[in-house]
Amino acid sequence: MWYNIHGDGKCIKQKISTISLFFKQDGQSETIEYKSKGILHVGQKTQLSFDTKEGTIEITYGKEGIILKHGISMLKFDFDKEVWNQYQLPYGLVPLKTKLLKFEANEDRIKMKYDLYDQNGLISTAYILITMIPYSFQEEL
């Protein structure tokens, strides 16, 4: 497992292209794609945030692990062990366990693969690919 942590404390505006593939236990799959502008903050922890119609998505990572937020929902991941989470859904909290299978990050992309479990077993395997391209001030005009 490889991850890149920068320590220079810079903030970079990015063009974001996110493709998420969810493979459910029964063999069905679902693909979600976002294109947005976002902010990448590189420091002791690295944080990427961008807005979608469904709410803000944030991914924060560092030596301690990864936090993936979407609106009020949040999942935590550890590089070495499974983590139980209290995941917020519109109808209440649901206990979900995350198992990080792969995580790679650099200034151009974030790749992540994880299994998601409920109390009865595996719900899905998720693949997330986030590509980032710095954009200049002139592109905003």
PDB file of C-alpha atoms in Angstrom:
ATOM      1  CA  MET A   1       0.000   0.000   0.000  1.00  0.00           C
ATOM      2  CA  TRP A   2       1.479   3.367  -1.004  1.00  0.00           C
ATOM      3  CA  TYR A   3       0.490   6.842   0.023  1.00  0.00           C
ATOM      4  CA  ASN A   4       2.138  10.204  -0.411  1.00  0.00           C
ATOM      5  CA  ILE A   5       2.072  12.810   2.354  1.00  0.00           C
ATOM      6  CA  HIS A   6       3.404  16.301   1.584  1.00  0.00           C
ATOM      7  CA  GLY A   7       4.422  18.692   4.344  1.00  0.00           C
ATOM      8  CA  ASP A   8       4.551  22.043   2.590  1.00  0.00           C
ATOM      9  CA  GLY A   9       1.068  23.330   3.508  1.00  0.00           C
ATOM     10  CA  LYS A  10      -0.049  24.470   0.063  1.00  0.00           C
ATOM     11  CA  CYS A  11      -3.575  24.876  -1.270  1.00  0.00           C
ATOM     12  CA  ILE A  12      -4.234  24.198  -4.966  1.00  0.00           C
ATOM     13  CA  LYS A  13      -7.426  24.719  -6.982  1.00  0.00           C
ATOM     14  CA  GLN A  14      -8.131  21.641  -9.096  1.00  0.00           C
ATOM     15  CA  LYS A  15     -10.398  20.410 -11.856  1.00  0.00           C
ATOM     16  CA  ILE A  16     -11.827  17.186 -10.476  1.00  0.00           C
ATOM     17  CA  SER A  17     -13.031  14.147 -12.365  1.00  0.00           C
ATOM     18  CA  THR A  18     -14.303  11.380 -10.113  1.00  0.00           C
ATOM     19  CA  ILE A  19     -15.401   7.965 -11.189  1.00  0.00           C
ATOM     20  CA  SER A  20     -16.762   5.621  -8.545  1.00  0.00           C
ATOM     21  CA  LEU A  21     -17.635   2.026  -9.316  1.00  0.00           C
ATOM     22  CA  PHE A  22     -19.615   0.025  -6.799  1.00  0.00           C
ATOM     23  CA  PHE A  23     -19.864  -3.726  -7.247  1.00  0.00           C
ATOM     24  CA  LYS A  24     -22.581  -5.198  -5.108  1.00  0.00           C
ATOM     25  CA  GLN A  25     -22.382  -8.663  -3.641  1.00  0.00           C
ATOM     26  CA  ASP A  26     -24.991 -10.053  -6.060  1.00  0.00           C
ATOM     27  CA  GLY A  27     -22.908  -9.130  -9.128  1.00  0.00           C
ATOM     28  CA  GLN A  28     -24.736  -5.917 -10.042  1.00  0.00           C
ATOM     29  CA  SER A  29     -22.682  -2.777 -10.527  1.00  0.00           C
ATOM     30  CA  GLU A  30     -23.309   0.946 -10.390  1.00  0.00           C
ATOM     31  CA  THR A  31     -21.122   3.760 -11.733  1.00  0.00           C
ATOM     32  CA  ILE A  32     -21.242   7.324 -10.421  1.00  0.00           C
ATOM     33  CA  GLU A  33     -19.278  10.091 -12.149  1.00  0.00           C
ATOM     34  CA  TYR A  34     -18.670  13.680 -11.042  1.00  0.00           C
ATOM     35  CA  LYS A  35     -16.874  16.540 -12.776  1.00  0.00           C
ATOM     36  CA  SER A  36     -16.287  19.564 -10.583  1.00  0.00           C
ATOM     37  CA  LYS A  37     -13.835  22.167  -9.367  1.00  0.00           C
ATOM     38  CA  GLY A  38     -12.261  21.506  -6.020  1.00  0.00           C
ATOM     39  CA  ILE A  39      -9.570  22.469  -3.545  1.00  0.00           C
ATOM     40  CA  LEU A  40      -6.587  20.292  -2.665  1.00  0.00           C
ATOM     41  CA  HIS A  41      -4.929  21.261   0.618  1.00  0.00           C
ATOM     42  CA  VAL A  42      -1.556  19.631   1.136  1.00  0.00           C
ATOM     43  CA  GLY A  43      -0.088  19.701   4.627  1.00  0.00           C
ATOM     44  CA  GLN A  44       0.477  17.251   7.467  1.00  0.00           C
ATOM     45  CA  LYS A  45      -2.750  15.676   6.225  1.00  0.00           C
ATOM     46  CA  THR A  46      -3.928  16.022   2.641  1.00  0.00           C
ATOM     47  CA  GLN A  47      -7.537  17.041   2.008  1.00  0.00           C
ATOM     48  CA  LEU A  48      -9.441  17.222  -1.263  1.00  0.00           C
ATOM     49  CA  SER A  49     -12.932  18.741  -1.309  1.00  0.00           C
ATOM     50  CA  PHE A  50     -15.362  19.383  -4.150  1.00  0.00           C
ATOM     51  CA  ASP A  51     -19.080  20.057  -4.519  1.00  0.00           C
ATOM     52  CA  THR A  52     -21.681  17.859  -6.213  1.00  0.00           C
ATOM     53  CA  LYS A  53     -25.472  18.153  -6.557  1.00  0.00           C
ATOM     54  CA  GLU A  54     -25.777  15.735  -3.627  1.00  0.00           C
ATOM     55  CA  GLY A  55     -23.418  17.696  -1.371  1.00  0.00           C
ATOM     56  CA  THR A  56     -19.739  18.254  -0.703  1.00  0.00           C
ATOM     57  CA  ILE A  57     -17.335  15.326  -0.970  1.00  0.00           C
ATOM     58  CA  GLU A  58     -14.167  15.414   1.132  1.00  0.00           C
ATOM     59  CA  ILE A  59     -11.362  12.925   1.308  1.00  0.00           C
ATOM     60  CA  THR A  60      -8.697  13.461   3.966  1.00  0.00           C
ATOM     61  CA  TYR A  61      -5.677  11.218   4.343  1.00  0.00           C
ATOM     62  CA  GLY A  62      -2.510  11.046   6.363  1.00  0.00           C
ATOM     63  CA  LYS A  63      -0.399   8.562   8.281  1.00  0.00           C
ATOM     64  CA  GLU A  64      -3.344   7.804  10.614  1.00  0.00           C
ATOM     65  CA  GLY A  65      -5.707   6.709   7.837  1.00  0.00           C
ATOM     66  CA  ILE A  66      -8.403   8.049   5.551  1.00  0.00           C
ATOM     67  CA  ILE A  67     -11.729   9.833   6.106  1.00  0.00           C
ATOM     68  CA  LEU A  68     -14.283   9.938   3.290  1.00  0.00           C
ATOM     69  CA  LYS A  69     -17.192  12.383   3.782  1.00  0.00           C
ATOM     70  CA  HIS A  70     -20.222  12.975   1.583  1.00  0.00           C
ATOM     71  CA  GLY A  71     -22.613  15.511   3.069  1.00  0.00           C
ATOM     72  CA  ILE A  72     -23.333  14.372   6.637  1.00  0.00           C
ATOM     73  CA  SER A  73     -22.163  10.790   5.989  1.00  0.00           C
ATOM     74  CA  MET A  74     -18.627   9.739   6.875  1.00  0.00           C
ATOM     75  CA  LEU A  75     -16.529   6.578   6.575  1.00  0.00           C
ATOM     76  CA  LYS A  76     -13.162   6.046   8.271  1.00  0.00           C
ATOM     77  CA  PHE A  77     -10.441   3.730   6.973  1.00  0.00           C
ATOM     78  CA  ASP A  78      -7.288   2.418   8.610  1.00  0.00           C
ATOM     79  CA  PHE A  79      -4.318   1.257   6.542  1.00  0.00           C
ATOM     80  CA  ASP A  80      -3.854  -1.887   8.638  1.00  0.00           C
ATOM     81  CA  LYS A  81      -7.225  -2.947  10.064  1.00  0.00           C
ATOM     82  CA  GLU A  82     -10.983  -2.981   9.553  1.00  0.00           C
ATOM     83  CA  VAL A  83     -12.949  -0.088  11.084  1.00  0.00           C
ATOM     84  CA  TRP A  84     -16.560  -0.016  12.328  1.00  0.00           C
ATOM     85  CA  ASN A  85     -18.370   3.246  11.487  1.00  0.00           C
ATOM     86  CA  GLN A  86     -21.730   4.743  12.394  1.00  0.00           C
ATOM     87  CA  TYR A  87     -22.838   5.787   8.890  1.00  0.00           C
ATOM     88  CA  GLN A  88     -25.528   8.468   8.684  1.00  0.00           C
ATOM     89  CA  LEU A  89     -28.430   7.739   6.325  1.00  0.00           C
ATOM     90  CA  PRO A  90     -31.630   9.822   5.970  1.00  0.00           C
ATOM     91  CA  TYR A  91     -33.457   7.403   8.299  1.00  0.00           C
ATOM     92  CA  GLY A  92     -30.741   7.135  10.951  1.00  0.00           C
ATOM     93  CA  LEU A  93     -27.360   5.678  11.833  1.00  0.00           C
ATOM     94  CA  VAL A  94     -26.275   2.338  10.370  1.00  0.00           C
ATOM     95  CA  PRO A  95     -23.227   0.380  11.592  1.00  0.00           C
ATOM     96  CA  LEU A  96     -20.904  -0.292   8.636  1.00  0.00           C
ATOM     97  CA  LYS A  97     -17.421  -1.773   8.596  1.00  0.00           C
ATOM     98  CA  THR A  98     -14.747  -0.643   6.125  1.00  0.00           C
ATOM     99  CA  LYS A  99     -11.793  -2.702   4.954  1.00  0.00           C
ATOM    100  CA  LEU A 100      -9.241  -0.784   2.887  1.00  0.00           C
ATOM    101  CA  LEU A 101      -7.876  -2.972   0.097  1.00  0.00           C
ATOM    102  CA  LYS A 102      -5.813  -0.403  -1.829  1.00  0.00           C
ATOM    103  CA  PHE A 103      -4.951   3.275  -1.542  1.00  0.00           C
ATOM    104  CA  GLU A 104      -2.631   5.273  -3.788  1.00  0.00           C
ATOM    105  CA  ALA A 105      -2.426   9.060  -3.869  1.00  0.00           C
ATOM    106  CA  ASN A 106      -0.263  11.694  -5.504  1.00  0.00           C
ATOM    107  CA  GLU A 107      -0.738  15.203  -6.913  1.00  0.00           C
ATOM    108  CA  ASP A 108      -2.538  13.860 -10.020  1.00  0.00           C
ATOM    109  CA  ARG A 109      -4.877  11.171  -8.743  1.00  0.00           C
ATOM    110  CA  ILE A 110      -6.307   9.220  -5.850  1.00  0.00           C
ATOM    111  CA  LYS A 111      -7.112   5.530  -6.271  1.00  0.00           C
ATOM    112  CA  MET A 112      -8.989   3.696  -3.574  1.00  0.00           C
ATOM    113  CA  LYS A 113     -10.544   0.240  -3.284  1.00  0.00           C
ATOM    114  CA  TYR A 114     -12.435  -0.956  -0.239  1.00  0.00           C
ATOM    115  CA  ASP A 115     -14.967  -3.483   1.000  1.00  0.00           C
ATOM    116  CA  LEU A 116     -18.052  -2.316   2.879  1.00  0.00           C
ATOM    117  CA  TYR A 117     -19.778  -4.636   5.372  1.00  0.00           C
ATOM    118  CA  ASP A 118     -22.910  -4.483   7.469  1.00  0.00           C
ATOM    119  CA  GLN A 119     -23.616  -6.793  10.403  1.00  0.00           C
ATOM    120  CA  ASN A 120     -24.658  -9.579   7.993  1.00  0.00           C
ATOM    121  CA  GLY A 121     -21.535  -9.505   5.807  1.00  0.00           C
ATOM    122  CA  LEU A 122     -20.142  -7.955   2.644  1.00  0.00           C
ATOM    123  CA  ILE A 123     -22.415  -5.334   1.028  1.00  0.00           C
ATOM    124  CA  SER A 124     -20.152  -4.094  -1.764  1.00  0.00           C
ATOM    125  CA  THR A 125     -16.670  -3.499  -3.047  1.00  0.00           C
ATOM    126  CA  ALA A 126     -16.059   0.097  -4.104  1.00  0.00           C
ATOM    127  CA  TYR A 127     -13.455   1.451  -6.487  1.00  0.00           C
ATOM    128  CA  ILE A 128     -12.832   5.199  -6.512  1.00  0.00           C
ATOM    129  CA  LEU A 129     -10.640   7.007  -9.013  1.00  0.00           C
ATOM    130  CA  ILE A 130     -10.209  10.760  -8.623  1.00  0.00           C
ATOM    131  CA  THR A 131      -8.139  12.621 -11.208  1.00  0.00           C
ATOM    132  CA  MET A 132      -7.019  16.187 -10.568  1.00  0.00           C
ATOM    133  CA  ILE A 133      -5.758  18.845 -12.984  1.00  0.00           C
ATOM    134  CA  PRO A 134      -4.597  22.233 -11.643  1.00  0.00           C
ATOM    135  CA  TYR A 135      -6.436  25.115 -13.296  1.00  0.00           C
ATOM    136  CA  SER A 136      -5.270  28.663 -13.747  1.00  0.00           C
ATOM    137  CA  PHE A 137      -7.019  31.898 -12.823  1.00  0.00           C
ATOM    138  CA  GLN A 138      -7.653  32.686 -16.513  1.00  0.00           C
ATOM    139  CA  GLU A 139      -9.682  29.481 -16.915  1.00  0.00           C
ATOM    140  CA  GLU A 140     -12.117  30.839 -14.299  1.00  0.00           C
ATOM    141  CA  LEU A 141     -12.970  33.947 -16.391  1.00  0.00           C
TER     142      LEU A 141
END
